[in-house]
Tab-separated table of C-alpha atoms in Angstrom:
chain	number	residue	atom	x	y	z
F	1	UNK	CA	6.413	227.410	-33.428
F	2	UNK	CA	7.548	229.813	-36.151
F	3	UNK	CA	10.451	232.179	-35.689
F	4	UNK	CA	8.167	235.230	-35.903
F	5	UNK	CA	5.908	233.877	-33.131
F	6	UNK	CA	8.915	233.110	-30.941
F	7	UNK	CA	10.341	236.583	-31.481
F	8	UNK	CA	6.995	238.152	-30.557
F	9	UNK	CA	6.747	236.062	-27.371
F	10	UNK	CA	10.320	236.901	-26.340
F	11	UNK	CA	9.612	240.600	-26.938
F	12	UNK	CA	6.612	240.408	-24.609
F	13	UNK	CA	8.661	238.640	-21.934
F	14	UNK	CA	11.401	241.261	-22.218
F	15	UNK	CA	8.739	243.943	-21.836
F	16	UNK	CA	7.502	242.237	-18.647
F	17	UNK	CA	11.060	242.139	-17.277
F	18	UNK	CA	11.485	245.834	-18.040
F	19	UNK	CA	8.282	246.610	-16.149
F	20	UNK	CA	9.515	244.624	-13.163
F	21	UNK	CA	12.803	246.509	-13.231
F	22	UNK	CA	10.914	249.785	-13.456
F	23	UNK	CA	9.006	249.204	-10.210
F	24	UNK	CA	11.278	246.766	-8.320
F	25	UNK	CA	14.700	247.789	-9.587
F	26	UNK	CA	17.466	249.136	-7.422
F	27	UNK	CA	16.909	252.652	-6.124
F	28	UNK	CA	19.826	255.030	-6.361
F	29	UNK	CA	21.389	255.520	-2.960
F	30	UNK	CA	20.922	258.971	-1.519
F	31	UNK	CA	24.287	260.540	-0.668
F	32	UNK	CA	22.634	263.265	1.385
F	33	UNK	CA	19.170	263.410	2.857
F	34	UNK	CA	17.384	266.349	4.515
F	35	UNK	CA	16.427	266.099	8.166
F	36	UNK	CA	12.919	264.957	8.984
F	37	UNK	CA	12.053	268.444	10.253
F	38	UNK	CA	12.469	269.786	6.715
F	39	UNK	CA	10.315	267.098	5.075
F	40	UNK	CA	6.593	266.877	4.547
F	41	UNK	CA	4.104	264.408	3.100
F	42	UNK	CA	1.652	265.578	0.501
F	43	UNK	CA	-0.890	264.185	-1.936
F	44	UNK	CA	-0.383	264.768	-5.624
F	45	UNK	CA	-2.597	263.231	-8.308
F	46	UNK	CA	-3.784	260.559	-5.880
F	47	UNK	CA	-0.272	259.563	-4.720
F	48	UNK	CA	1.535	260.250	-1.444
F	49	UNK	CA	4.867	261.956	-2.054
F	50	UNK	CA	7.780	263.104	0.098
F	51	UNK	CA	9.264	266.527	-0.520
F	52	UNK	CA	11.019	269.343	1.231
F	53	UNK	CA	8.909	272.074	2.714
F	54	UNK	CA	8.213	274.965	0.374
F	55	UNK	CA	9.243	272.808	-2.589
F	56	UNK	CA	7.123	271.380	-5.389
F	57	UNK	CA	9.604	268.653	-6.362
F	58	UNK	CA	9.323	265.157	-4.905
F	59	UNK	CA	12.495	263.583	-3.510
F	60	UNK	CA	11.732	260.316	-5.332
F	61	UNK	CA	10.472	259.733	-8.826
F	62	UNK	CA	7.058	258.086	-8.651
F	63	UNK	CA	5.147	257.022	-11.772
F	64	UNK	CA	1.767	258.647	-12.153
F	65	UNK	CA	-1.396	256.732	-11.348
F	66	UNK	CA	-2.406	256.609	-15.036
F	67	UNK	CA	1.050	255.303	-15.955
F	68	UNK	CA	0.773	252.610	-13.287
F	69	UNK	CA	-2.634	251.487	-14.569
F	70	UNK	CA	-1.301	251.340	-18.146
F	71	UNK	CA	1.669	249.239	-17.070
F	72	UNK	CA	-0.568	246.948	-15.007
F	73	UNK	CA	-2.906	246.383	-17.960
F	74	UNK	CA	0.095	245.619	-20.171
F	75	UNK	CA	1.400	243.069	-17.670
F	76	UNK	CA	-2.042	241.442	-17.332
F	77	UNK	CA	-2.257	241.186	-21.117
F	78	UNK	CA	1.146	239.457	-21.273
F	79	UNK	CA	0.261	237.124	-18.419
F	80	UNK	CA	-3.050	236.059	-19.997
F	81	UNK	CA	-1.543	235.483	-23.438
F	82	UNK	CA	-1.862	231.821	-24.437
F	83	UNK	CA	1.365	231.596	-26.509
F	84	UNK	CA	3.371	233.283	-23.724
F	85	UNK	CA	1.988	230.888	-21.095
F	86	UNK	CA	2.773	227.852	-23.268
F	87	UNK	CA	6.296	229.090	-23.990
F	88	UNK	CA	6.990	229.851	-20.326
F	89	UNK	CA	5.613	226.450	-19.265
F	90	UNK	CA	7.860	224.662	-21.757
F	91	UNK	CA	10.886	226.610	-20.524
F	92	UNK	CA	10.124	225.702	-16.912
F	93	UNK	CA	9.697	222.040	-17.842
F	94	UNK	CA	13.005	222.181	-19.703
F	95	UNK	CA	14.808	223.613	-16.679
F	96	UNK	CA	13.228	221.015	-14.392
F	97	UNK	CA	14.190	218.174	-16.724
F	98	UNK	CA	17.774	219.438	-16.989
F	99	UNK	CA	18.008	219.554	-13.193
F	100	UNK	CA	16.592	216.036	-12.862
F	101	UNK	CA	19.063	214.778	-15.477
F	102	UNK	CA	21.928	216.421	-13.614
F	103	UNK	CA	20.737	214.826	-10.358
F	104	UNK	CA	20.626	211.382	-11.965
F	105	UNK	CA	24.154	211.731	-13.363
F	106	UNK	CA	25.972	213.596	-10.581
F	107	UNK	CA	23.773	213.032	-7.505
F	108	UNK	CA	26.024	210.342	-5.992
F	109	UNK	CA	29.142	212.392	-6.669
F	110	UNK	CA	27.725	215.475	-4.968
F	111	UNK	CA	26.600	213.396	-1.985
F	112	UNK	CA	30.100	211.958	-1.658
F	113	UNK	CA	31.688	215.414	-1.947
F	114	UNK	CA	29.407	216.635	0.849
F	115	UNK	CA	30.434	213.706	3.071
F	116	UNK	CA	34.138	214.322	2.365
F	117	UNK	CA	33.905	217.964	3.477
F	118	UNK	CA	35.141	218.157	7.049
F	119	UNK	CA	32.948	219.704	9.754
F	120	UNK	CA	30.143	220.286	7.258
F	121	UNK	CA	26.851	218.455	7.298
F	122	UNK	CA	23.159	219.162	7.051
F	123	UNK	CA	23.017	220.434	10.622
F	124	UNK	CA	25.349	223.307	9.784
F	125	UNK	CA	22.877	224.691	7.243
F	126	UNK	CA	20.866	227.689	8.381
F	127	UNK	CA	17.603	228.603	6.726
F	128	UNK	CA	17.699	231.907	4.867
F	129	UNK	CA	14.207	233.281	4.579
F	130	UNK	CA	12.453	236.589	5.011
F	131	UNK	CA	9.675	234.765	6.851
F	132	UNK	CA	11.445	234.022	10.133
F	133	UNK	CA	9.971	231.811	12.833
F	134	UNK	CA	11.439	232.398	16.269
F	135	UNK	CA	10.680	228.799	17.245
F	136	UNK	CA	12.594	227.488	14.218
F	137	UNK	CA	15.833	229.371	14.818
F	138	UNK	CA	17.604	226.175	15.903
F	139	UNK	CA	18.226	223.082	13.794
F	140	UNK	CA	16.904	219.602	14.575
F	141	UNK	CA	20.153	218.361	16.102
F	142	UNK	CA	20.376	221.358	18.418
F	143	UNK	CA	16.791	220.850	19.582
F	144	UNK	CA	17.375	217.125	20.123
F	145	UNK	CA	20.471	217.690	22.260
F	146	UNK	CA	18.651	220.279	24.352
F	147	UNK	CA	15.655	218.016	24.950
F	148	UNK	CA	17.864	215.062	25.897
F	149	UNK	CA	19.916	217.201	28.266
F	150	UNK	CA	16.832	218.540	30.010
F	151	UNK	CA	15.263	215.107	30.340
F	152	UNK	CA	18.467	213.530	31.627
F	153	UNK	CA	19.714	216.244	34.010
F	154	UNK	CA	16.658	218.334	34.864
F	155	UNK	CA	13.850	215.797	34.780
F	156	UNK	CA	12.408	217.172	38.060
F	157	UNK	CA	11.677	220.610	36.591
F	158	UNK	CA	8.051	221.627	37.136
F	159	UNK	CA	6.791	222.324	33.645
F	160	UNK	CA	3.013	222.662	34.100
F	161	UNK	CA	0.053	222.024	36.352
F	162	UNK	CA	-2.701	219.625	35.323
F	163	UNK	CA	-5.878	218.939	37.323
F	164	UNK	CA	-4.421	220.816	40.283
F	165	UNK	CA	-1.280	218.666	40.342
F	166	UNK	CA	2.140	219.938	39.380
F	167	UNK	CA	3.863	217.795	36.810
F	168	UNK	CA	7.582	217.341	36.274
F	169	UNK	CA	9.297	216.964	32.930
F	170	UNK	CA	9.874	213.272	33.615
F	171	UNK	CA	6.206	212.670	34.394
F	172	UNK	CA	5.164	214.420	31.194
F	173	UNK	CA	7.411	212.212	29.080
F	174	UNK	CA	6.219	209.129	30.977
F	175	UNK	CA	2.589	210.037	30.234
F	176	UNK	CA	3.454	210.186	26.538
F	177	UNK	CA	5.335	206.901	26.701
F	178	UNK	CA	8.620	208.486	25.630
F	179	UNK	CA	11.906	207.671	27.332
F	180	UNK	CA	15.315	209.325	27.174
F	181	UNK	CA	16.601	206.615	24.820
F	182	UNK	CA	13.632	207.098	22.482
F	183	UNK	CA	14.748	210.581	21.499
F	184	UNK	CA	16.444	210.598	18.097
F	185	UNK	CA	16.506	212.723	14.944
F	186	UNK	CA	14.185	210.430	12.997
F	187	UNK	CA	11.514	210.284	15.716
F	188	UNK	CA	11.710	214.030	16.311
F	189	UNK	CA	10.102	214.588	12.893
F	190	UNK	CA	10.887	218.263	12.531
F	191	UNK	CA	12.389	218.072	9.045
F	192	UNK	CA	10.983	220.558	6.527
F	193	UNK	CA	11.234	218.193	3.548
F	194	UNK	CA	9.626	218.320	0.103
F	195	UNK	CA	6.414	216.822	1.479
F	196	UNK	CA	5.695	220.272	2.970
F	197	UNK	CA	5.577	221.955	-0.451
F	198	UNK	CA	2.182	223.643	-0.872
F	199	UNK	CA	1.027	221.915	2.324
F	200	UNK	CA	1.050	224.451	5.146
F	201	UNK	CA	-0.717	221.991	7.435
F	202	UNK	CA	2.226	219.594	7.208
F	203	UNK	CA	4.669	222.478	7.558
F	204	UNK	CA	2.907	223.628	10.711
F	205	UNK	CA	3.005	220.092	12.149
F	206	UNK	CA	6.806	220.153	11.926
F	207	UNK	CA	6.766	222.540	14.893
F	208	UNK	CA	5.462	219.729	17.128
F	209	UNK	CA	8.408	217.479	18.101
F	210	UNK	CA	7.474	213.801	17.721
F	211	UNK	CA	3.986	214.970	16.730
F	212	UNK	CA	3.244	215.997	20.328
F	213	UNK	CA	1.664	219.428	20.776
F	214	UNK	CA	2.563	219.240	24.469
F	215	UNK	CA	6.287	219.106	23.652
F	216	UNK	CA	5.794	222.106	21.374
F	217	UNK	CA	4.218	224.029	24.260
F	218	UNK	CA	7.015	223.081	26.666
F	219	UNK	CA	10.063	223.697	24.481
F	220	UNK	CA	9.025	226.061	21.686
F	221	UNK	CA	6.497	228.458	23.180
F	222	UNK	CA	6.552	231.379	25.573
F	223	UNK	CA	2.971	231.141	26.806
F	224	UNK	CA	3.440	228.183	29.131
F	225	UNK	CA	3.692	227.600	32.884
F	226	UNK	CA	7.461	228.318	32.825
F	227	UNK	CA	7.078	231.585	30.944
F	228	UNK	CA	9.084	230.289	27.990
F	229	UNK	CA	12.232	229.541	30.013
F	230	UNK	CA	13.218	226.539	27.890
F	231	UNK	CA	12.818	228.475	24.646
F	232	UNK	CA	14.950	231.308	26.051
F	233	UNK	CA	17.687	228.866	27.080
F	234	UNK	CA	17.484	227.135	23.720
């Protein structure tokens, strides 16, 4: 790739970053804001705007519809450019290869450093995500301890009614062929590992402890015979 072609590609990528900053950049914090009684919504050139009553000035700067369409067409042109796609793909491959090389060289050292850190292990990690699942608020170890405690101390709890017969927690586990000693982290199978990448079906199956939908209903749902008591306690 010639230097002129590289410079042209980098200029297009910088232009794309500027467009992202234009629409997704930080908004200046309002030091003072009028009360809602003094505000009104109005349409202007096909866009909804917020302004004070008896004022023609919008409280926020909003690009015009024509300007938005021009910027969108520019971004689509950059995205569909063959040289830009090839350059971006090579950069991503380079970053991935550098990470894999780092893992090969320092993976054992980082694993040892993690083990040497007191009171820190995988179970202390909390997922940070804007897509929050209520039934995934706990970690695997927490869920395992709760299930073992319930099965050991409260095995006579009535958890559902099947064929007109009330079933206890112990009977449910017996029907599935699972004993108190069978419960362990590995058999729980609720890890969200790399096998779930781009596979929502596998990700969704992680919400069924030990692959049993019945255990999911008992411990991780609210619409069950107990009204979600176990999930609330958990």
